[in-house]
Every structure is written in structure tokens, then in C-alpha cells.
Short mmCIF file of C-alpha atoms and ligand atoms in Angstrom, two decimals:
data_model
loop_
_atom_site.label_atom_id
_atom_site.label_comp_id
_atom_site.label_asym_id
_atom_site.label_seq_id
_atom_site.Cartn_x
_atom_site.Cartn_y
_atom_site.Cartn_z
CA UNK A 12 -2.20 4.05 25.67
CA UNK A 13 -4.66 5.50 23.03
CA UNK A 14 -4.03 9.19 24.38
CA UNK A 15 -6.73 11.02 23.21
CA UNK A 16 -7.81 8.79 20.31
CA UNK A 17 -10.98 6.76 20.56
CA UNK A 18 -9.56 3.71 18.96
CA UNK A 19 -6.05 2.17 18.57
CA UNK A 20 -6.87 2.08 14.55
CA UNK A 21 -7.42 6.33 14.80
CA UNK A 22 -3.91 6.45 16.62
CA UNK A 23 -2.38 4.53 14.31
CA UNK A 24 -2.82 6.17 11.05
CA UNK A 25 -2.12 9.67 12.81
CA UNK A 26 1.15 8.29 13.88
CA UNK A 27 2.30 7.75 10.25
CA UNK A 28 3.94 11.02 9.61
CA UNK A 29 6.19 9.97 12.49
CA UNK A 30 6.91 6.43 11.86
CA UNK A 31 7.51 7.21 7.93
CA UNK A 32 10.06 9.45 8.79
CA UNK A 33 11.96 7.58 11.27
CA UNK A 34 11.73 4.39 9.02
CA UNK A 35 12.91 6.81 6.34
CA UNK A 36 16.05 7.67 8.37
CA UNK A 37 17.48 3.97 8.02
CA UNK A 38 16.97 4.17 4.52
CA UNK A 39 17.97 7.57 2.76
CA UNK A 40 21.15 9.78 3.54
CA UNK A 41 18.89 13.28 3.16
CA UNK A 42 22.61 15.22 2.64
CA UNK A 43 24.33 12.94 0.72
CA UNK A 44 20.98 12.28 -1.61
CA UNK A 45 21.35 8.79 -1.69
CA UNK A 46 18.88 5.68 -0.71
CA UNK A 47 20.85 3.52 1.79
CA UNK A 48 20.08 0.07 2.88
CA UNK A 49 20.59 -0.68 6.75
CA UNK A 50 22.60 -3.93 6.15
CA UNK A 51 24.65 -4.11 2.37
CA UNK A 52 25.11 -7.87 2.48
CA UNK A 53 23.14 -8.48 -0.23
CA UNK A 54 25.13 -8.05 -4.01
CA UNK A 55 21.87 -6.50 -5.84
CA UNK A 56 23.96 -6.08 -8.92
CA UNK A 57 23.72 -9.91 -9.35
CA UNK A 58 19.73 -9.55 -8.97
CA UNK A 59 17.94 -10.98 -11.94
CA UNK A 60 14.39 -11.65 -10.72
CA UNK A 61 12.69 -10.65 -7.95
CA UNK A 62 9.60 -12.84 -6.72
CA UNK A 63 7.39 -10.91 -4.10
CA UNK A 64 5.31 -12.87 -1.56
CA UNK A 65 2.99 -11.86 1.07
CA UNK A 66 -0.74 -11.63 2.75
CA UNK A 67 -3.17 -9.11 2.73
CA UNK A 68 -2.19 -5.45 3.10
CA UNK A 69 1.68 -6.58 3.05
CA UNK A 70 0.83 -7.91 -0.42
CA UNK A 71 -0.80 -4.53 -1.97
CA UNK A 72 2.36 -3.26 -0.27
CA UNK A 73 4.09 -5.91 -2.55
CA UNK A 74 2.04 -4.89 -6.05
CA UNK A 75 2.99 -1.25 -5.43
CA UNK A 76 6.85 -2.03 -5.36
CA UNK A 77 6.16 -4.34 -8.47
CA UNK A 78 5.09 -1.09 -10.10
CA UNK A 79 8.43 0.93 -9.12
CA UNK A 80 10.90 -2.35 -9.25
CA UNK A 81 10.08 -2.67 -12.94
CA UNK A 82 10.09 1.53 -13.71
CA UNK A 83 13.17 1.71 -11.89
CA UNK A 84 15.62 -1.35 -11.76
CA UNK A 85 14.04 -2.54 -15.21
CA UNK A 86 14.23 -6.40 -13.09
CA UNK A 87 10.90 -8.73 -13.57
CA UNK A 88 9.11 -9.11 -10.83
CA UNK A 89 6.44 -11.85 -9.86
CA UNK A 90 4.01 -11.43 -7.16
CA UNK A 91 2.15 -14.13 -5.47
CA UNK A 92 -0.16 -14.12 -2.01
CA UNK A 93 1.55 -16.86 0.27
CA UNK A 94 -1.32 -18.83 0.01
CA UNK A 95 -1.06 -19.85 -3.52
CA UNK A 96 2.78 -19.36 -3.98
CA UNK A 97 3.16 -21.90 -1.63
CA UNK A 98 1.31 -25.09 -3.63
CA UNK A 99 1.78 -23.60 -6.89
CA UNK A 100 5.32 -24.80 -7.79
CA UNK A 101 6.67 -21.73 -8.84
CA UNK A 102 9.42 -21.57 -11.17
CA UNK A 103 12.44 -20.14 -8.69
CA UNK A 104 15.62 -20.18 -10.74
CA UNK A 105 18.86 -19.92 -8.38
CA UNK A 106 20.15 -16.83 -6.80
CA UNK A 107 16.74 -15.00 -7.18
CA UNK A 108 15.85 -12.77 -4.78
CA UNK A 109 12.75 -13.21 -2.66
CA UNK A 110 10.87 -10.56 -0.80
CA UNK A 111 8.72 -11.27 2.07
CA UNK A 112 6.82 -8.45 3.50
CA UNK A 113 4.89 -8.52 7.27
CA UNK A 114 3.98 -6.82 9.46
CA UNK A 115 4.16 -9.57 12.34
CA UNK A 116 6.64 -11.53 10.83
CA UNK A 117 4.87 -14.50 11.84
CA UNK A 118 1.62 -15.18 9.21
CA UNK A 119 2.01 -18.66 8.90
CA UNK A 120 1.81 -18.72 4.71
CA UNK A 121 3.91 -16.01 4.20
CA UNK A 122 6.68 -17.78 6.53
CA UNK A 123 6.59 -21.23 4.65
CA UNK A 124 6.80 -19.22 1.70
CA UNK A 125 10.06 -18.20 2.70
CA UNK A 126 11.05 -21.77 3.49
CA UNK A 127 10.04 -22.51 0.31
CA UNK A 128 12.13 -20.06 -1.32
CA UNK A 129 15.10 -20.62 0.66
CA UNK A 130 14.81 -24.68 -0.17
CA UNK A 131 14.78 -23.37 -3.93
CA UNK A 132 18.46 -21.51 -3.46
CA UNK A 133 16.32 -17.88 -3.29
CA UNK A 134 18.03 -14.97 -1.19
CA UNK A 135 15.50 -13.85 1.17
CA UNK A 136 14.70 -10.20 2.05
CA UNK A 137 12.38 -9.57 4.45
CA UNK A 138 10.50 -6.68 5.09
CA UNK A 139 9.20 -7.10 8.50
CA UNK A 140 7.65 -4.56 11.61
CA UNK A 141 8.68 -7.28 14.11
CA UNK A 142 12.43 -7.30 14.64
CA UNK A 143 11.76 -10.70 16.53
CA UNK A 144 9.89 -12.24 14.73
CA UNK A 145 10.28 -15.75 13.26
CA UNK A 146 10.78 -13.94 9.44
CA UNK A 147 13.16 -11.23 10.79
CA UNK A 148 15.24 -14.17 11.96
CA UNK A 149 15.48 -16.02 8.55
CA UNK A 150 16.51 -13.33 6.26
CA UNK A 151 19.35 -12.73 4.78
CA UNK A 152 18.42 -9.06 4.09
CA UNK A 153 16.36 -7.81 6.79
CA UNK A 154 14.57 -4.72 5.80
CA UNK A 155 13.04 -3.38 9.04
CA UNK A 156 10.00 -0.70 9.06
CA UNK A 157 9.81 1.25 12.19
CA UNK A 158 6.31 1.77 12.69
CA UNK A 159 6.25 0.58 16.08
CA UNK A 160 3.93 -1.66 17.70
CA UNK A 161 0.47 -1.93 15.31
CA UNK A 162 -2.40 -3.10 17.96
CA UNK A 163 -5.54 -2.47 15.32
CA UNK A 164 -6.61 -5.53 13.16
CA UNK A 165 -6.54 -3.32 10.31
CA UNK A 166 -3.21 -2.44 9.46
CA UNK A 167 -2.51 0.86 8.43
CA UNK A 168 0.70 2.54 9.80
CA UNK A 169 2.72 -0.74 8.90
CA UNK A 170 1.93 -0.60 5.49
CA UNK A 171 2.94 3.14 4.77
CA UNK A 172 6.46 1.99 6.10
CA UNK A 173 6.43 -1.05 4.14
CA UNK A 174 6.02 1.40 0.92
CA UNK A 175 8.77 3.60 1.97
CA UNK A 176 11.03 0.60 2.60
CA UNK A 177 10.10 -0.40 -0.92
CA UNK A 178 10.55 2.90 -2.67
CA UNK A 179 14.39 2.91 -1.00
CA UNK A 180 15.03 -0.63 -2.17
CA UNK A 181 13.50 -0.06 -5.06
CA UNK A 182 16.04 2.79 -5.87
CA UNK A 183 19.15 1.32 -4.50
CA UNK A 184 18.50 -1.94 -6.46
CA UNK A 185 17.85 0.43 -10.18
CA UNK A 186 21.63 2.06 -9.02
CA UNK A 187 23.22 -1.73 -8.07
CA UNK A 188 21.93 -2.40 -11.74
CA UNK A 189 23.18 1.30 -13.39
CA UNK A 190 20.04 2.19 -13.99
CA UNK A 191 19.78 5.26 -11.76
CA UNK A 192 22.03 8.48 -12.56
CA UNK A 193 22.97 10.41 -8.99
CA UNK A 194 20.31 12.89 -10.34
CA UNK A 195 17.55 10.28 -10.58
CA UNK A 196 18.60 9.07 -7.17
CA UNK A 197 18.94 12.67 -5.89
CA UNK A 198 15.05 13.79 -7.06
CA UNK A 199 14.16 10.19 -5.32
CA UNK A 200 15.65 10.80 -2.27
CA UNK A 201 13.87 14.63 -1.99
CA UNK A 202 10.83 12.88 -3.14
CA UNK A 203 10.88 10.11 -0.47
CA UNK A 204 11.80 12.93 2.21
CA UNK A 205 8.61 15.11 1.50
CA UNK A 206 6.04 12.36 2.46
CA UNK A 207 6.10 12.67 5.77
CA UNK A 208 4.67 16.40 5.41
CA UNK A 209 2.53 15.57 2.98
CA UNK A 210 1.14 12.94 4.47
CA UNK A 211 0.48 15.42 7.42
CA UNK A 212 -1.38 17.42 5.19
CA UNK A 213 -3.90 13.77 4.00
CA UNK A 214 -4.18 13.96 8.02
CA UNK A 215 -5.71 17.51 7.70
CA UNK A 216 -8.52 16.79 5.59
CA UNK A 217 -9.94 14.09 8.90
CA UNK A 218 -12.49 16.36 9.69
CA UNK A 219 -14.14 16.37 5.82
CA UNK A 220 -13.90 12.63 5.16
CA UNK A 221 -15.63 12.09 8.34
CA UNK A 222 -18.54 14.36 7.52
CA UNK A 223 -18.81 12.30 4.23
CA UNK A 224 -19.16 8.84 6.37
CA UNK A 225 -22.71 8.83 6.33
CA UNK A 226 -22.55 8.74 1.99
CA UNK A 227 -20.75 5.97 2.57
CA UNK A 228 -22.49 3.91 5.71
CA UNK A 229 -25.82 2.67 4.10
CA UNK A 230 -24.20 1.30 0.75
CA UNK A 231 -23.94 -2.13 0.57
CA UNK A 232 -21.72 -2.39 -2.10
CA UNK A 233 -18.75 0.24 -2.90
CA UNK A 234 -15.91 -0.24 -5.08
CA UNK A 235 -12.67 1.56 -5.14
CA UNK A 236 -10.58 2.56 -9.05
CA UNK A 237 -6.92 3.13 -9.43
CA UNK A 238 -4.38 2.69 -11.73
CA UNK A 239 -0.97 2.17 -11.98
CA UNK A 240 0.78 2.27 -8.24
CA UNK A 241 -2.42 3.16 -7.44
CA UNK A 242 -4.33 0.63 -8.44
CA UNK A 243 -3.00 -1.27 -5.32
CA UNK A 244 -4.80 1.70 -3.23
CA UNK A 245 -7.80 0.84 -4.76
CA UNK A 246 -7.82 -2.71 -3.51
CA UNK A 247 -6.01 -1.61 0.49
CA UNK A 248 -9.03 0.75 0.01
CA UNK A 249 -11.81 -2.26 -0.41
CA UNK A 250 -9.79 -3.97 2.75
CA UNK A 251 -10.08 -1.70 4.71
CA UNK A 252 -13.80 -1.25 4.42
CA UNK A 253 -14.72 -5.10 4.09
CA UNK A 254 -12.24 -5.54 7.34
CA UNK A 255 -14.02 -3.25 9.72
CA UNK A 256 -17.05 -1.89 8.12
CA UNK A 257 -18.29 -5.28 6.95
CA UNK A 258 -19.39 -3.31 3.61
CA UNK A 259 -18.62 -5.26 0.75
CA UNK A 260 -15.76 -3.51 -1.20
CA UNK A 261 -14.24 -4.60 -4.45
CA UNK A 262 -10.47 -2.35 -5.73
CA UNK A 263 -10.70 -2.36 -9.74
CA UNK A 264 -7.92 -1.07 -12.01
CA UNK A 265 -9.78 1.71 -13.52
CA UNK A 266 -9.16 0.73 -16.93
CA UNK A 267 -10.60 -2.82 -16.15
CA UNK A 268 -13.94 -1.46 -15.40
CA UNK A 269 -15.75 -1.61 -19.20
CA UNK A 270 -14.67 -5.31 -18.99
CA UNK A 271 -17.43 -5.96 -16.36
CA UNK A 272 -17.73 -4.45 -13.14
CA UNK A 273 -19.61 -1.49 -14.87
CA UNK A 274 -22.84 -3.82 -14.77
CA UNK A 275 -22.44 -3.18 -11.05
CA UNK A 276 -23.00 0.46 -11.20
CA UNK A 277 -26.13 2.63 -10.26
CA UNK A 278 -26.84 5.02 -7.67
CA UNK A 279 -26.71 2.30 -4.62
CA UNK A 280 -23.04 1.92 -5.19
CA UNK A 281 -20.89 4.47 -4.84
CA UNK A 282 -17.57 4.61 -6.40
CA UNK A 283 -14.44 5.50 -4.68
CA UNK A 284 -11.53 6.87 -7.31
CA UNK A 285 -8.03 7.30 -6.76
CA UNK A 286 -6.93 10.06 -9.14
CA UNK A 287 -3.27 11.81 -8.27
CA UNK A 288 -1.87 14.64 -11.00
CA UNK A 289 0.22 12.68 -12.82
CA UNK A 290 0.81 10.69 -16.15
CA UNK A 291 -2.01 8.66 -15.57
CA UNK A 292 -4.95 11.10 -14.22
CA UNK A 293 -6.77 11.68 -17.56
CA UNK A 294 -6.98 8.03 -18.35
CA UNK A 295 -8.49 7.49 -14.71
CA UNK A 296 -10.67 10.31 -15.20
CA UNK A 297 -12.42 9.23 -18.60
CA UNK A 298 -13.24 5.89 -17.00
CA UNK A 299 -14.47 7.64 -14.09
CA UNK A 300 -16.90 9.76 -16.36
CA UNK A 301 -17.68 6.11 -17.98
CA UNK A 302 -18.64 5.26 -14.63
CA UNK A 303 -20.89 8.40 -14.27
CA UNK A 304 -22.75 8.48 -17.41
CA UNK A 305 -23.92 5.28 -15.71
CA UNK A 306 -25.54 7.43 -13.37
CA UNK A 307 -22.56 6.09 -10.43
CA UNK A 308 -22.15 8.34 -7.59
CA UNK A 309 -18.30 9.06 -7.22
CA UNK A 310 -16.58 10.28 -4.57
CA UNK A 311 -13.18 11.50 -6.27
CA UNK A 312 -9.41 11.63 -4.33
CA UNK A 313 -7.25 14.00 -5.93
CA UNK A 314 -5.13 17.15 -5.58
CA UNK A 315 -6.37 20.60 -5.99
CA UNK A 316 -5.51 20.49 -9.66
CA UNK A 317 -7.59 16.95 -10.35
CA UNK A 318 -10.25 18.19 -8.24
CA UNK A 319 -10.43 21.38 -10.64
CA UNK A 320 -10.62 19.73 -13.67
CA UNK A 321 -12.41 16.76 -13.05
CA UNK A 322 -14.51 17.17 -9.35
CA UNK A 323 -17.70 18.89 -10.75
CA UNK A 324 -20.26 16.37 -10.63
CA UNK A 325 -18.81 14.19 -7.26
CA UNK A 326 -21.49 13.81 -4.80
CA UNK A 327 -17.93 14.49 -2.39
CA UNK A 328 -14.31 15.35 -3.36
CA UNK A 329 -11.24 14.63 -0.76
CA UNK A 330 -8.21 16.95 -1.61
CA UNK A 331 -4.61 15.50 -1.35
CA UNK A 332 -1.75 17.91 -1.20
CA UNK A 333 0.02 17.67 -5.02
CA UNK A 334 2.29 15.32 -4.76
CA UNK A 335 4.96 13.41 -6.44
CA UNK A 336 3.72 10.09 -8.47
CA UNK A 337 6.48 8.36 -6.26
CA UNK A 338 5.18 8.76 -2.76
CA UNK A 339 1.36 9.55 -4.48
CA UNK A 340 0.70 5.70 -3.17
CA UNK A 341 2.06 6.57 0.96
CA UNK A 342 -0.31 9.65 1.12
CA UNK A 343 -3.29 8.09 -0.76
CA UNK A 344 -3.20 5.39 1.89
CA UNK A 345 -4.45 8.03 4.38
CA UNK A 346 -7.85 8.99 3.22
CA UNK A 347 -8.68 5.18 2.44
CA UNK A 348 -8.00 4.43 5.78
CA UNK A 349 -9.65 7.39 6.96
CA UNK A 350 -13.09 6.48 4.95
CA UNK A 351 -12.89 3.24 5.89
CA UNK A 352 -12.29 4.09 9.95
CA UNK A 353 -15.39 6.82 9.90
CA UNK A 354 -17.64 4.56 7.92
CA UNK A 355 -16.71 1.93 10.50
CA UNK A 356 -17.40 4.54 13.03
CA UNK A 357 -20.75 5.50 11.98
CA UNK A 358 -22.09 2.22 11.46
CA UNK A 359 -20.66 1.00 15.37
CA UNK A 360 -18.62 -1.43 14.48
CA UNK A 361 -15.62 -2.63 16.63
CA UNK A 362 -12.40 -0.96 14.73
CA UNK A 363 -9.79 -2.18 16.61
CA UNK A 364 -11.36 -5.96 17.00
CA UNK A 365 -13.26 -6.84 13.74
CA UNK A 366 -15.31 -9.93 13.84
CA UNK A 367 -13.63 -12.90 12.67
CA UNK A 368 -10.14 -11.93 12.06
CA UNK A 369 -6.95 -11.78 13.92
CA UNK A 370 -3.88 -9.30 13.83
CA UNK A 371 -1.41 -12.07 13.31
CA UNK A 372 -2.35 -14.89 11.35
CA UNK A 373 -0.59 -17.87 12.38
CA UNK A 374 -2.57 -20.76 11.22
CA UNK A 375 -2.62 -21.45 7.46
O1 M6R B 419 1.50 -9.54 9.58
P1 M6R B 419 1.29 -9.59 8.08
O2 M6R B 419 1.65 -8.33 7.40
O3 M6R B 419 2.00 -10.78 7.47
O4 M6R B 419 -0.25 -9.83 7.90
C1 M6R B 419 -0.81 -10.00 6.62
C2 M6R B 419 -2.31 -9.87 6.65
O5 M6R B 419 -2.87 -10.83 7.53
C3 M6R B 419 -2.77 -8.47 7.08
O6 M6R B 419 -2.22 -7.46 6.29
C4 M6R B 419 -4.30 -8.36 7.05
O7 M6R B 419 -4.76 -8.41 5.73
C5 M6R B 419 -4.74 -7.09 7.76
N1 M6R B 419 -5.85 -7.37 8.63
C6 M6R B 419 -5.09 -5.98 6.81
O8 M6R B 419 -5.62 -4.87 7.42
#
């Protein structure tokens, strides 16, 4: 069943230029430029808070779409992991929306979260991989990814649908709330239909990030930078490493770094930073050279154009093809879960079955 990968994990994040697109085609109308939900039950006009729940991966998935929900629908959005939402008494005022994203459908938090949620008079979208599951069968909006089955621990593939599931909702709620002209939803729609070639082109660059493994192997402490809808990356980044590399890994919004992590930094502990073109590259950049006048070894991911202006000095760059801010956080996942899968390589670790963890999570 792995073909002619070595590990289920390897498989997995090659299929993603597949599985984005054909979760894509349930969500955008490519002809008619619009985003498209697979079931319009929901009345997002009505939508006055969203509150985001989830585990793990799901939930960086989650703090990405907080990014565009707010940029785009101008709605507030809270984000909680399961695990605390749960005991915390949140504040859920009726008719509030509630997302749930999973990839099983089944974590045990996330689903009493839901429970939760609906007890408090919340609609429920779900955002599931498992059309089965026990979450896919509680929603009232059921947002399916098609990634197909995910067999790895480490989830990759799943959450690169999740984000494209989020970008489309995250559109069609900004029009249900007149916030998106057909332009805006036009350029989002093209957008949305170029990642699954760019993320074909993150694929390409397999061969360099695995000859930079062995930078990466001996460290025993490496920490990732982002910011913005990157800044998620950063910490899916430190995940993935912890999860099957057993390094420890820490994600930092860049900016957050003179506020204490920076004590952290000399030439044992290389520096992983997540720098797209885009509004926000200087900003990462000048607290990446913060991080480097500290005598930290970076290892910069950025297009041809960041690499240019800001690469001289990396002990290794990793190019990205240039690519919109909006799908910037899809084709980023790649090389994180690359690193993390060649580190994990090099040091012999077993990818597909890391020590203490499960793929579905279904005690609390
Ligand atoms: O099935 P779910 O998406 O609800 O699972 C949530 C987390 O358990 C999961 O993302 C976990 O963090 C993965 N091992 C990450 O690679």
C-alpha cells in the first residue's frame, strides 16, 4: 500500500497535491469564480461569533482560519484546544457558530466539545476527514476534507485539506456577511486553485531538505518563527519534529522572540523561519537578523525573492515557489513536514508509529 514510499508518513505528504485539489472541487466553482459550500443549510449571514475548537494539528489548522475569518468576514473568532474549552466555561452566546476540526472525527475532547457547544444552543460545523465518524454525524454543517485515509501518526495530508476547507469557508462566510466584492471572491477562488501546483513545486525541493537533515539531527533543541498565518506553521513545524523526531521543538511568533526565547539562542539551536514575500516578510526578517546577531544558526523558508534579499548568512535556505499570502500557509506545510520526516529519518526513528502516541485519540 506504500507503493514505492518507505513510510506511510512520505506517501502522505506527496499525496497532497492530489487530495487538495479534489477537496478543492467540493468547495470552489473554478468557472463561475465562486467558493461553494457542499451543503448551504447553514444561514452564515446570521453568524456573529465564531468559536474554533480542536486538538493538535487540527487546532493550528484552527489558528490559521482565525487569521483569514477575521481579514475576511471581519467576525471574532475564539480559539480554544478541546482540552481546556471543555472545563473552562466559555462564554457561548446563542446561535454562535462552532467549528470543530478532525481528522478522525473521533478525539474524545474535541467531540465533548461539540456536546458542549451544542448544549449551549451553538450551530456546529465540523470539519472532519472521517465521513463516519462520530463528529461527522453531529454536525449541522459538515465540512468534509477529502484527503483520504491518513495511516501516519503525524498528520500531514489532513491538515493541508483542513486549510483549504477553511480558506473556502472563510470566503463564503466574508460574502454571507457583504464583505467580499465578486472580485475579491474571484482573486480568492484563482488563488485557492493554484495551490495544488504550487504545492507540487514545495514537493520538488525533497531532495535539498533531505540533504540538510543531518544540520538538523544532532540539535537538541530547535525552534521554528512565523508570523501572521504563519505563525501557526511555526508551531505544526515544532509538532512535527517533537512527534517523530523526539527533538524538542518550540513554534514562536517571530515578533515574540525579544520577549524571551532569545535567551535560548546560540549555535546548538538552530532556528527554523518561516518567511513568505508578503506584507509581513521584512518584519520576520529583522527578528530573524535579531536572532543572528546572537550568533543563531538559521535555516530560512522563503521564495526566490526572500531568499535574495535576506538568505546570505543561512547555514541552509529551502526555496518555496512565490506564492500568494492566502495559500502561503498550505505550501509552507510541505517543507515542515518534509524537515521533520528526514530528520526523523536520519536519526531512525519509527515515522509512521512514534512512541507514545496514537493516530486517534479517544481517551481524554
Ligand atoms: O483526529 P484529530 O484531528 O482530532 O486529531 C487531533 C490530534 O490528536 C492530532 O492532530 C495530533 O496532534 C497529530 N498526531 C499531529 O500530527
Amino acid at each position: 500500500e506504500k507503493g514505492n514510499y518507505r513510510h506511510y508518513m512520505q506517501k502522505e505528504i506527496f499525496e497532497q497535491p492530489i487530495v487538495v485539489a479534489q477537496t478543492l472541487q467540493s468547495y470552489v466553482r473554478p468557472f463561475e469564480g465562486e467558493v461553494a459550500l457542499p451543503t448551504g443549510d447553514l444561514d452564515l449571514a446570521t453568524v456573529g461569533r465564531v468559536t474554533i475548537v480542536a486538538c493538535g494539528t487540527s487546532f493550528y489548522a484552527g489558528m490559521v482560519a482565525k487569521y483569514w475569518i477575521e481579514q475576511f468576514a471581519r467576525v471574532p473568532v475564539d480559539i480554544d484546544v478541546a482540552s481546556e474549552f471543555r472545563y473552562r466555561q466559555p462564554v457561548l452566546e446563542p446561535g454562535g457558530l462552532a467549528l470543530f476540526i478532525s481528522q478522525s472525527g473521533e478525539t474524545a475532547d474535541t467531540l465533548a466539545a461539540l456536546r458542549h457547544a451544542r448544549s449551549e444552543q451553538q450551530r456546529i460545523a465540523v470539519v472532519v476527514n472521517v465521513p463516519t465518524s462520530s463528529m461527522a454525524r453531529e454536525a449541522d454543517l459538515l465540512l468534509p476534507t477529502h484527503a483520504g485515509p491518513e495511516i501516519g501518526v503525524a498528520s500531514t495530508k489532513a491538515f493541508t485539506c483542513q486549510l483549504a476547507v477553511l480558506a473556502a469557508l472563510s470566503a463564503n462566510l466574508a460574502r454571507a456577511k457583504g464583505r467580499l466584492s465578486r472580485d475579491e471572491e474571484q482573486e480568492i477562488v484563482a488563488h485557492l486553485q493554484e495551490a495544488p501546483a504550487a504545492l507540487n513545486a514545495a514537493l520538488g525541493h525533497d531532495d535539498d531538505i533531505a540533504a540538510m537533515a543531518h544540520l538538523i539531527a544532532p540539535a537538541r533543541d530547535v525552534l521554528y518563527l512565523g508570523r501572521g498565518p504563519d505563525y501557526p506553521l511555526a508551531l505544526e513545524g515544532a509538532l512535527k519534529l517533537k512527534e517523530i523526531s523526539y527533538i524538542h521543538a518550540e513554534g514562536y511568533a517571530a515578533g515574540e522572540m525579544k520577549h524571551g526565547p532569545i535567551a535560548l539562542i546560540d549555535e546548538a539551536v538552530p532556528v527554523i523561519v518561516l518567511a513568505p514575500s508578503g506584507p509581513l516578510f521584512e518584519k520576520t526578517v529583522s527578528n530573524m537578523q535579531e536572532v543572528r546577531a546572537r550568533g543563531g544558526k538559521i535555516v530560512l523558508i522563503s521564495d526566490a525573492k526572500g531568499l535574495e534579499e535576506a538568505g546570505e548568512g543561512c547555514i541552509a535556505t529551502i526555496e518555496m515557489p512565490e506564492v500568494h499570502p492566502l495559500i502561503a500557509p498550505l505550501v509552507y506545510a510541505v517543507p515542515v513536514q518534509l524537515l521533520a520526516y528526514h530528520v526523523a529519518v536520519a536519526k531512525g526513528t519509527d515515522v509512521d508509529q512514534p512512541r507514545n502516541l496514537a493516530k486517534s485519540v479517544t481517551v481524554e
